[in-house]
Coordinates of C-alpha atoms in Angstrom, one line a residue:
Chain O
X127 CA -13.9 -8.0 -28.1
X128 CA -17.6 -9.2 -28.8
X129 CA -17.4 -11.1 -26.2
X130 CA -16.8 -8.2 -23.8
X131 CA -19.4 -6.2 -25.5
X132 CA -22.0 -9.7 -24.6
X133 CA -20.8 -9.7 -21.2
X134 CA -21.7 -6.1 -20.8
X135 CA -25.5 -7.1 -22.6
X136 CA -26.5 -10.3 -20.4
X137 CA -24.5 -9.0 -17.3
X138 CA -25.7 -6.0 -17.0
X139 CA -28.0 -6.7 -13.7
X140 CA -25.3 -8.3 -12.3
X141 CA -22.6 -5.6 -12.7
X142 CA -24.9 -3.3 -11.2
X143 CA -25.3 -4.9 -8.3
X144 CA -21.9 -6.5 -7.5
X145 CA -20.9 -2.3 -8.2
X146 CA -23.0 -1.4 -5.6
X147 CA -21.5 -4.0 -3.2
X148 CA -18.2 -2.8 -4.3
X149 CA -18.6 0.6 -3.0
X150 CA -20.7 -0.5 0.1
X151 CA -17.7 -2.6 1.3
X152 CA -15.6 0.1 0.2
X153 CA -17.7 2.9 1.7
X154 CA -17.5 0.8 5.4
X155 CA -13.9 0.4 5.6
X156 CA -13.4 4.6 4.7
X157 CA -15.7 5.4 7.4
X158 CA -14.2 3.1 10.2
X159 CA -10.6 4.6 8.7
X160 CA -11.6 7.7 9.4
X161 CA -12.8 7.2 12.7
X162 CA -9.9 5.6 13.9
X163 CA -7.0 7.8 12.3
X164 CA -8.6 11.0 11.6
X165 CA -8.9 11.6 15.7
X166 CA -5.8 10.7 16.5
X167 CA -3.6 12.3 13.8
X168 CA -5.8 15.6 13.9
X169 CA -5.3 15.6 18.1
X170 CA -1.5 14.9 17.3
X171 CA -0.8 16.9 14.7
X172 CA -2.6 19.4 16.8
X173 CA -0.1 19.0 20.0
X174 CA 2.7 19.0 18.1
X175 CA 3.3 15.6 19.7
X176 CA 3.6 11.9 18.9
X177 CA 5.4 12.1 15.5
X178 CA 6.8 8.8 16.2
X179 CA 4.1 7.4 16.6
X180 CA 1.7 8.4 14.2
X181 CA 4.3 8.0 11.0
X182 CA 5.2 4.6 12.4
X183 CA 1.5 3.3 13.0
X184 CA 1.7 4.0 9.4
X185 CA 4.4 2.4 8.5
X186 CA 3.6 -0.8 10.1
X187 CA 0.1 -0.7 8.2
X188 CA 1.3 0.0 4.9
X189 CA 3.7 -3.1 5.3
X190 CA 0.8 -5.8 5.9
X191 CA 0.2 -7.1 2.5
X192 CA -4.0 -7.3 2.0
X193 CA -4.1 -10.7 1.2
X194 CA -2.4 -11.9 3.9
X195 CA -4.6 -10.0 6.1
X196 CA -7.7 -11.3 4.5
X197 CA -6.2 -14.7 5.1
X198 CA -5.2 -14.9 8.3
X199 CA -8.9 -13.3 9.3
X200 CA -10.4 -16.2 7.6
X201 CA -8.9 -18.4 9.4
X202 CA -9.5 -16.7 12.4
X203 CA -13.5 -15.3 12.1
X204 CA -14.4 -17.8 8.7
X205 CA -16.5 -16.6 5.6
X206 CA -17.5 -12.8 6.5
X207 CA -17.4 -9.5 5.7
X208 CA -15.1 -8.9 8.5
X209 CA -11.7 -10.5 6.9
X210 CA -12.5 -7.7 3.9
X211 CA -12.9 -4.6 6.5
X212 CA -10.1 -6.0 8.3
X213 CA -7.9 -5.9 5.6
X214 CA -9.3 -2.9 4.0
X215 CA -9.4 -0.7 7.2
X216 CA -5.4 -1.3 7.7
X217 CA -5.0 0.0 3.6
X218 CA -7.1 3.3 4.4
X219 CA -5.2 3.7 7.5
X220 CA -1.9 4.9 6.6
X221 CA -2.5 7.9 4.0
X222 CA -5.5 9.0 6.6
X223 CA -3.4 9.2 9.3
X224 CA -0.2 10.3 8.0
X225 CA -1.7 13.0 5.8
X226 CA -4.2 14.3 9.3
X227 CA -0.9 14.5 11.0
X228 CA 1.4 16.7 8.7
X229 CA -1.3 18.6 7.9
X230 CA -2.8 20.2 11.4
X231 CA 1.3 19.7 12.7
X232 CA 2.2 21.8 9.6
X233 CA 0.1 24.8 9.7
X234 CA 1.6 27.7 9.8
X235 CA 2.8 28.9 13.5
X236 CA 2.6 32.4 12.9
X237 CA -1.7 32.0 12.0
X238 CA -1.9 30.0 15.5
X239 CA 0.1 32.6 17.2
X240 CA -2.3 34.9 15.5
X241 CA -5.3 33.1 16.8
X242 CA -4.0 33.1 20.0
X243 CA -3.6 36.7 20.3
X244 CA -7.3 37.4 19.5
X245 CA -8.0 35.4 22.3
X246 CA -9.0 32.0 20.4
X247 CA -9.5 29.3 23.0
X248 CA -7.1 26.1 22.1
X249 CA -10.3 24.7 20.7
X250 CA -11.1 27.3 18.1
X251 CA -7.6 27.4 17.0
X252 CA -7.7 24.1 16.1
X253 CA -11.6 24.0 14.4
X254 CA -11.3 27.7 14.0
X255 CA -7.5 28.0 12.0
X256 CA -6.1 25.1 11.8
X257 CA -8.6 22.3 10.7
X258 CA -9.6 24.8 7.6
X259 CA -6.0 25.1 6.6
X260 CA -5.1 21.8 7.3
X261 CA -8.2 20.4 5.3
X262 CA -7.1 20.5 1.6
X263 CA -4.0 18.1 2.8
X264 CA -6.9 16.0 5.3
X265 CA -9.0 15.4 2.5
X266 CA -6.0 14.3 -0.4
X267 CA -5.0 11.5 2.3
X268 CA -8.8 10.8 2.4
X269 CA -9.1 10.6 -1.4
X270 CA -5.7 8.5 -1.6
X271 CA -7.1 5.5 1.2
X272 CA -10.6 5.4 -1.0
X273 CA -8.8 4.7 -4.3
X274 CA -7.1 2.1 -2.4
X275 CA -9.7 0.5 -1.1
X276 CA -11.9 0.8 -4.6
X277 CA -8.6 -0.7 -6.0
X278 CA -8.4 -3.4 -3.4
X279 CA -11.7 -4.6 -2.6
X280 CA -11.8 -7.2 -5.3
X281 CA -9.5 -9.2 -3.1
X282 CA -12.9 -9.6 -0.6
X283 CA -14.1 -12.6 -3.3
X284 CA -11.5 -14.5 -1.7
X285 CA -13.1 -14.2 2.4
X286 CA -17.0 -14.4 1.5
X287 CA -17.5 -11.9 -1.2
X288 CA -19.5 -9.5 -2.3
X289 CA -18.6 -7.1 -5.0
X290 CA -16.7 -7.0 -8.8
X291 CA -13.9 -9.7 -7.4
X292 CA -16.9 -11.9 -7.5
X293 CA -16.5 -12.1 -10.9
X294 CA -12.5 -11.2 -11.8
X295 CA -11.9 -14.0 -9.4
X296 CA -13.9 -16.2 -10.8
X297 CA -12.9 -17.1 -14.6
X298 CA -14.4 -20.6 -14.8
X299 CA -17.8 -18.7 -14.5
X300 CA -17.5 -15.5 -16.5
X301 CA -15.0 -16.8 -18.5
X302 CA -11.7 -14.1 -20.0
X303 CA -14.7 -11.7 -21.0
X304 CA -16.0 -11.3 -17.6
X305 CA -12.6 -10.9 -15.9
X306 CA -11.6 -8.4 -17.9
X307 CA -14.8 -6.7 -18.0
X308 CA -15.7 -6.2 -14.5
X309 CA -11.6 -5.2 -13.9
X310 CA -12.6 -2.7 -17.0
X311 CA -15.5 -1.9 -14.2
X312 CA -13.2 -1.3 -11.6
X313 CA -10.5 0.7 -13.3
X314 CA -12.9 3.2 -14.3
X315 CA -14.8 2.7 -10.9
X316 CA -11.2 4.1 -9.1
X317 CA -10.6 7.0 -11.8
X318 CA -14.7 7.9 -10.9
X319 CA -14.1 7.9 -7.2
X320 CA -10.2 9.9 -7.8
X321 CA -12.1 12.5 -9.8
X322 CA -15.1 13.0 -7.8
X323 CA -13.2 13.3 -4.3
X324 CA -11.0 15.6 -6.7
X325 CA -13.7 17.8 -7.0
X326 CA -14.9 17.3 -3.5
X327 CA -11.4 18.2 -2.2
X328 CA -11.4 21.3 -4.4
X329 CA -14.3 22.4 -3.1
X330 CA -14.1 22.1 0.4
X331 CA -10.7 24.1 0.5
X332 CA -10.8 27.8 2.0
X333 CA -10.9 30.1 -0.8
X334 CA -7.6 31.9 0.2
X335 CA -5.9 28.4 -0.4
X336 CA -7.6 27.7 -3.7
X337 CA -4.6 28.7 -6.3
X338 CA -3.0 25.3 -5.0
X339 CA -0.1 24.3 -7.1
X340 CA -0.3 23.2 -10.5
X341 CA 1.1 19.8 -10.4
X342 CA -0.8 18.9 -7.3
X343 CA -4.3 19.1 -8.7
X344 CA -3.6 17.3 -11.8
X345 CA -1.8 14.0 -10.4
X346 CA -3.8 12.0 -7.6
X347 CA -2.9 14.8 -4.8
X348 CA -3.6 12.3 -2.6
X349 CA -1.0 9.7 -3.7
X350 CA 1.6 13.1 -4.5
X351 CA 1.5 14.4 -0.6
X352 CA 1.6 11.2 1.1
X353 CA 4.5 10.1 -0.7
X354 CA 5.7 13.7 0.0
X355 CA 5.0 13.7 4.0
X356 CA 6.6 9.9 4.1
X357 CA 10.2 11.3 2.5
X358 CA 10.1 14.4 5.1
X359 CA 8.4 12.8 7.9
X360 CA 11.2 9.6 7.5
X361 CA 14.3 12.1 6.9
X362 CA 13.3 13.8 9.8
X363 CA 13.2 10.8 11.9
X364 CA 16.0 9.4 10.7
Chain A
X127 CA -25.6 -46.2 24.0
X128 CA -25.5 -48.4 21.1
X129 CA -22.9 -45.7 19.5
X130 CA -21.2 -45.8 22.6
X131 CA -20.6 -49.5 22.4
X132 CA -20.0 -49.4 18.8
X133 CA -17.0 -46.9 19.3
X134 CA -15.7 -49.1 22.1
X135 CA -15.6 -52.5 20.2
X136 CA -14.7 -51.1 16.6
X137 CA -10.6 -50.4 17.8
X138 CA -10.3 -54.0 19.4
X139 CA -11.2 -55.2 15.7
X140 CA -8.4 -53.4 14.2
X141 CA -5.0 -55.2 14.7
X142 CA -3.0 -52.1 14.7
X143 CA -2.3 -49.8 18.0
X144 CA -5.3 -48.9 19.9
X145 CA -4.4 -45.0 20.7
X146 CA -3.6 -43.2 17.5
X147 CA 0.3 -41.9 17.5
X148 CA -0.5 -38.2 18.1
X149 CA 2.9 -37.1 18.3
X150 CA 4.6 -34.0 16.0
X151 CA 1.2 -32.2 15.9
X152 CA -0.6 -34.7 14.1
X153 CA -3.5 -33.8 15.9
X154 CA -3.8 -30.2 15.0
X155 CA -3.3 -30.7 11.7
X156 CA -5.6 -33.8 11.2
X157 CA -8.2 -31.2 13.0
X158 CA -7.1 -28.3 10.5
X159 CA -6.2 -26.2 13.4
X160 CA -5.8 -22.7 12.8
X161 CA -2.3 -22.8 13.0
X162 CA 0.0 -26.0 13.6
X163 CA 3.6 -24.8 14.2
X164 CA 4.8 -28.3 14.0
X165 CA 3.8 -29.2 10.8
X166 CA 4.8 -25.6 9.9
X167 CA 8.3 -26.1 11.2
X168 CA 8.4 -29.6 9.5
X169 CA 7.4 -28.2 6.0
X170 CA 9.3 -24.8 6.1
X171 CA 12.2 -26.1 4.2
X172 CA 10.5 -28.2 1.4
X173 CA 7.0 -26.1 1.0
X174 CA 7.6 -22.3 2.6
X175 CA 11.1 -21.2 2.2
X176 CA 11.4 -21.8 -1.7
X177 CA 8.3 -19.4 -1.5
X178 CA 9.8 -16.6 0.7
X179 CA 13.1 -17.3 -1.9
X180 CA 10.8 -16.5 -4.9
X181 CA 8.8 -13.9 -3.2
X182 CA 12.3 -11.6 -2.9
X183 CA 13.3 -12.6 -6.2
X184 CA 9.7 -11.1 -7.7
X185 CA 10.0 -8.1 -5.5
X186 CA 14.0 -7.3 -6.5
X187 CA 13.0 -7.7 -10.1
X188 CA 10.4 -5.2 -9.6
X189 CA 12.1 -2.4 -7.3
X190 CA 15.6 -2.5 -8.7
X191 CA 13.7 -2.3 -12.6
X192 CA 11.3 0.2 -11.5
X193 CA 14.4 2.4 -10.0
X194 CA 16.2 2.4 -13.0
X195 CA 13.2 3.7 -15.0
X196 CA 12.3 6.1 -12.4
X197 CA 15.7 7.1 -11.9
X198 CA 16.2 8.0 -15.2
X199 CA 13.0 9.4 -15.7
X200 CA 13.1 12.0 -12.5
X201 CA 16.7 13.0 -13.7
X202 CA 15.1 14.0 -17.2
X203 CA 12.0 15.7 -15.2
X204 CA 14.4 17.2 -12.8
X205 CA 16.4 18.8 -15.5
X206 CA 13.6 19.3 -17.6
X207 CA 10.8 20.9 -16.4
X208 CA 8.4 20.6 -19.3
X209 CA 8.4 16.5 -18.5
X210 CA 7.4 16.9 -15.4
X211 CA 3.7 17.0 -15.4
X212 CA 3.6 14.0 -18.2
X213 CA 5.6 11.8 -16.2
X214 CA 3.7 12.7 -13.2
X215 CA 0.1 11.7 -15.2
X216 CA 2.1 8.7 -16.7
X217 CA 2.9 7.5 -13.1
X218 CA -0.2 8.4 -11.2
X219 CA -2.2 6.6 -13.8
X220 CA -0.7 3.3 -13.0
X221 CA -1.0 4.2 -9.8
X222 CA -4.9 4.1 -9.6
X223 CA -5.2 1.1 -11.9
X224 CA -6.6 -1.9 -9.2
X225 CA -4.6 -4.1 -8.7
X226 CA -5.6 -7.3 -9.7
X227 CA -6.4 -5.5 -13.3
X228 CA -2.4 -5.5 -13.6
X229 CA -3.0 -9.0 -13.4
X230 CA -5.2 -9.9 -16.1
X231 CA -3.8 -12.5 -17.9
X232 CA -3.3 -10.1 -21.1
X233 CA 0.3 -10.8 -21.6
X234 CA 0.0 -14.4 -20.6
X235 CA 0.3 -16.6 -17.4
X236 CA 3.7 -15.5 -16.7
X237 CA 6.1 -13.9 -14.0
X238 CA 6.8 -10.9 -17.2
X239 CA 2.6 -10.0 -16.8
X240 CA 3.2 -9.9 -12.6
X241 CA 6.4 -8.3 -13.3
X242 CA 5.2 -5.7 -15.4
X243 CA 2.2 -4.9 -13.0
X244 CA 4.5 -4.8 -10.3
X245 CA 6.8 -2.5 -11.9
X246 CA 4.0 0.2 -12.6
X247 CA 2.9 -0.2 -9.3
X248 CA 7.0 1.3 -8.3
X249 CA 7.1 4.1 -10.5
X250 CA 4.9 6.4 -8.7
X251 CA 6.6 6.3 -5.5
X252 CA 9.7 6.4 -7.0
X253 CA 9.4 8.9 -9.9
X254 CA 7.5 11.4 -7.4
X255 CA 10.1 11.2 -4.2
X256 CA 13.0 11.2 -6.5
X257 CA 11.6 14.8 -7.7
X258 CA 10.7 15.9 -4.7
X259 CA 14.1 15.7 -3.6
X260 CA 16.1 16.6 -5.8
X261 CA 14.1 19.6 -6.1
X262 CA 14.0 20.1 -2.4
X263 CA 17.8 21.0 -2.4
X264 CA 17.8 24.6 -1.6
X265 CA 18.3 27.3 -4.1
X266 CA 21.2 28.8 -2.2
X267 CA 23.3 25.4 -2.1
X268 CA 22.7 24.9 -5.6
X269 CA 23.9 29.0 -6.0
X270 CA 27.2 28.3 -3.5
X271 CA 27.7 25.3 -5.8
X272 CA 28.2 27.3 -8.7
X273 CA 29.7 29.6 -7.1
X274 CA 32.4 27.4 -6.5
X275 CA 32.7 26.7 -9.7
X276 CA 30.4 23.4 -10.2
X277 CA 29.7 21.7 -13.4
X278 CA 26.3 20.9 -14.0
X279 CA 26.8 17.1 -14.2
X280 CA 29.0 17.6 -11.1
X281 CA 27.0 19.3 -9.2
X282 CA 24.2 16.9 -9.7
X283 CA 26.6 14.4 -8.8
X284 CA 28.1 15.6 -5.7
X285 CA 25.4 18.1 -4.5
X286 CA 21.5 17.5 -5.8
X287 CA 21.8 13.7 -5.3
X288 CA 23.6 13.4 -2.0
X289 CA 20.8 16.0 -0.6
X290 CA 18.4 14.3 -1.8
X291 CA 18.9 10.4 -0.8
X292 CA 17.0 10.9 1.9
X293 CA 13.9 11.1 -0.2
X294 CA 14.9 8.6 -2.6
X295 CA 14.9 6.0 0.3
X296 CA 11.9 6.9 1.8
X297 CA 10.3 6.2 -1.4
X298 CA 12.2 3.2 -2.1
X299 CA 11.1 2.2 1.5
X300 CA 7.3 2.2 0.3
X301 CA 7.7 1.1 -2.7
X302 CA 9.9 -2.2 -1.3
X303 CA 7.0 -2.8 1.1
X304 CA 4.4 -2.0 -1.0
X305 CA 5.8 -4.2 -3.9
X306 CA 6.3 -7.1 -1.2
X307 CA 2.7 -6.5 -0.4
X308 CA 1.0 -6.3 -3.5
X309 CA 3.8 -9.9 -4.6
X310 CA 1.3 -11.9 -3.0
X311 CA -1.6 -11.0 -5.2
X312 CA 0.7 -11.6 -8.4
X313 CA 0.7 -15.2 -7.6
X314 CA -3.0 -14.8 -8.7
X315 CA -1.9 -15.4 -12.5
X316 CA 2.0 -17.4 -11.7
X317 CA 2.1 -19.4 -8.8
X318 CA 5.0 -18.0 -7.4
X319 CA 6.1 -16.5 -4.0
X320 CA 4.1 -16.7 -0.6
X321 CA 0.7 -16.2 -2.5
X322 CA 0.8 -19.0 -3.9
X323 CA 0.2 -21.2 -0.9
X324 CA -2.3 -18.8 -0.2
X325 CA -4.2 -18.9 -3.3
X326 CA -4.0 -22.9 -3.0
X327 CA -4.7 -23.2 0.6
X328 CA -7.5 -21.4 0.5
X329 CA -9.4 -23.0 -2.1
X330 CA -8.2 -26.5 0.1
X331 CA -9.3 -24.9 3.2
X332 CA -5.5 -26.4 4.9
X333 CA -5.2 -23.7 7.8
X334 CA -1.9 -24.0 8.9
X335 CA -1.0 -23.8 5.2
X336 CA -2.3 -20.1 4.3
X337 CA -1.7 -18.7 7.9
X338 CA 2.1 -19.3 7.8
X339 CA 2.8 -18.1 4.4
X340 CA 0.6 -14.9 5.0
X341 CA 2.6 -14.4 8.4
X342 CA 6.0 -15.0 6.2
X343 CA 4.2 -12.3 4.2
X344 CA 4.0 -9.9 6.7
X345 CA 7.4 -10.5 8.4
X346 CA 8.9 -10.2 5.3
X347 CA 7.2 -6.5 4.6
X348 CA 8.1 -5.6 8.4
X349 CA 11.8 -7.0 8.0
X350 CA 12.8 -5.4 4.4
X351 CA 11.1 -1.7 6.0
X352 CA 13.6 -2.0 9.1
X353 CA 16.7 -3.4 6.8
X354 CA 15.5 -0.2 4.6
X355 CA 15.6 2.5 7.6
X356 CA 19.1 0.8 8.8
X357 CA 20.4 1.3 5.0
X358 CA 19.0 4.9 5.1
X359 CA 21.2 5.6 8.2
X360 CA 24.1 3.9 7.0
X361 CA 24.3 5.7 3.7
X362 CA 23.6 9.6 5.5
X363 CA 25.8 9.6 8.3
X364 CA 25.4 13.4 8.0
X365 CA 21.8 13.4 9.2
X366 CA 22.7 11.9 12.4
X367 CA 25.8 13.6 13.1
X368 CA 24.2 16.6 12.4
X369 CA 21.5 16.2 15.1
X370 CA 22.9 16.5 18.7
X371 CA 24.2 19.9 17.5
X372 CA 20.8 21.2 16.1

């Protein structure tokens, strides 16, 4: 235990900035995750089309295990960054686009129709009605793929580094003490980042929507509503 | 030119062949190719296939524990409501623990410390889509059901669970693959199952090594989340039959 606490006092430097790292590599692989899935499961949700394939893109991403993807990488590109984003990308991937999908392919028909009657062109239905409602269910898939990513990026000491895994992967260095205090680092690191997009995700969604259910806001919603849209989007396809 | 030359006279001093024998991929893997099926083929029995046997050993252990705990747990939810939420927190706290922090060798360098991380990792999954389906079964089923004159413990038996196995799959499907996945990372404290070769070939820098077990990784994921869709339509014939007519 005093060993922790000494870790903490000559390490401190150190842990700051391998934190930072940590969330830079993190913060990359969200935004290329959402640039790739968010487009495609918003414009599919949106058409009512491509079920298939957006719920088995995700399906085949969420079956690559990281480390193999990190491996194969470095053999393929070497030491880099790359191997990490790689790996990380295909993690965030899944609960981005699966969550996108069943959201704007969800909203109710009826406020479409609605929309529609007013005279709504198909593009403000969709950033007019159906983005806004769709959005608390956007942004839980969001929230899910970063505390999988804060969760995972350890991993990227194996394929050139940066960040905590620096140090959990590295006993021989930091000795017990350091392993467990940096994974002490990253636990709470992944309960800061749950609770802050928590917030976020609470605030972005429409007031009308706000009395959300009870046991959605206090698990991970993220983690709750993926799972959810998984068991219906499989039964259905099934 | 003097290297030139040297190059050229050093065989002729050697008594044995001139040309190396470069046959059965010895060439790639003398190189460190990036991937030297030969060799691969030649060592599958003896250094990859115990690994892939392990790896499904790890991940059974894991998936058929954690659905016995989850099981049970969504069937005391389910009929309890007050549990609900504290099984819910209980799960979903595991659930954003990293990874490799289940792997802290706490409990010791063993298969029970991966086993217990990978068990945690289930229960989420399981515990929620267990819930979720067994309380998606419509209220008016569960009404006819009494109405017929269903016991509680039958119709949980013959009318909640059957209605709800498709959810129970699903999250068994995620939870196989996801276990498989995260399998690899366990052998970071027991060097067990296809991350082991990994973990080794990596720090050696042997190519062909790491690349083949990481693809046995992956077809194993990709294999065990078909073989889990065709058990899914095997054991609800109904959903399919059901189809053409709707």
């Amino acid at each position: 235990m005093s060993d922790l606490v000494n870790f903490y006092g000559d390490n401190s430097g150190l842990l700051l900035e391998k934190t930072l790292a940590h969330l830079g590599i993190g913060a990359i692989a969200i935004a290329v995750a959402l640039l790739l899935a968010l487009p495609l499961g918003v414009v599919l949700g949106h058409r009512h089309a491509g079920a298939f394939l957006a719920i088995n893109t995700s399906n085949v991403f969420r079956a690559l295990p990281s480390l193999a993807l990190i491996a194969i990488s470095l053999a393929l590109f070497g030491l880099s960054l790359l191997n990490v984003e790689i790996a990380l990308v295909a993690l965030a991937i899944p609960p981005i686009l699966t969550n996108s999908y069943t959201a704007v392919d969800g909203v109710d028909p009826d406020a479409v129709e609605a929309a529609r009657g007013m005279g709504m062109t198909d593009r403000q239905v969709l950033t007019r009605v159906e983005l806004p409602l769709a959005w608390p269910l956007i942004f839980a898939g969001i929230r899910t793929a970063a505390v999988y990513v804060v969760a995972t990026a350890p991993l990227a000491a194996i394929a050139g580094g940066g960040g905590l895994g620096d140090i959990i992967l590295n006993q021989p260095t930091y000795r017990l003490a350091g392993v467990i205090g940096a994974t002490i680092v990253v636990v709470v690191l992944a309960f800061a980042v749950d609770g802050l997009l928590g917030r976020v995700q609470r605030a972005v969604t429409p007031r009308g929507l706000r009395p959300a259910r009870q046991l959605q806001t206090l698990v991970p919603a993220g983690t709750d509503t993926a799972v959810a849209a998984e068991a219906a989007a499989s039964a259905e396809k099934v | 030119m003097s290297p030139v030359a040297v190059t050229a006279v050093a065989p002729l001093a050697q008594s044995g062949p001139v040309i190396p024998n470069f046959g059965r991929g010895d060439d790639c893997i003398r190189n460190n190719g990036k991937f030297c099926l030969h060799w691969f083929l030649d060592n599958f029995d003896e250094r990859f296939l115990p690994r892939v046997g392990e790896h499904l050993k790890m991940t059974a252990i894991a998936v058929v524990l954690g659905f016995v705990i989850a099981f049970a747990a969504a069937l005391v939810a389910h009929r309890h409501a007050r549990f609900k939420l504290p099984f819910a927190n209980v799960a979903s706290l595991f659930y954003t623990i990293p990874s490799i922090a289940f792997f802290v060798p706490i409990t010791g360098l063993t298969l029970t410390t991966a086993e217990i991380g990978l068990i945690g990792y289930t229960l989420l999954i399981l515990v929620r889509n267990t819930v979720t389906g067994l309380d998606g079964v419509p209220e008016e089923v569960r009404e006819a059901a009494r109405g017929m004159g269903f016991k509680p413990m039958h119709q949980l038996l013959r009318i909640d669970l059957p209605l709800a196995v498709p959810a129970i799959i699903a999250g068994l499907r995620v939870a196989t693959v996801t276990t498989i996945s995260l399998a690899t990372i366990a052998a970071f404290i027991t060097p067990l199952g296809l991350g082991a070769p990994i973990f080794n070939a990596i720090q050696s820098g042997a190519n062909t090594e790491f690349v083949g077990a990481s693809l046995l990784a992956i077809a194993l994921a990709l294999v065990a989340d078909m073989a889990i869709v065709l058990l899914q339509r095997a054991v609800t014939p109904w959903a399919r039959a059901r189809r053409p007519s709707t």
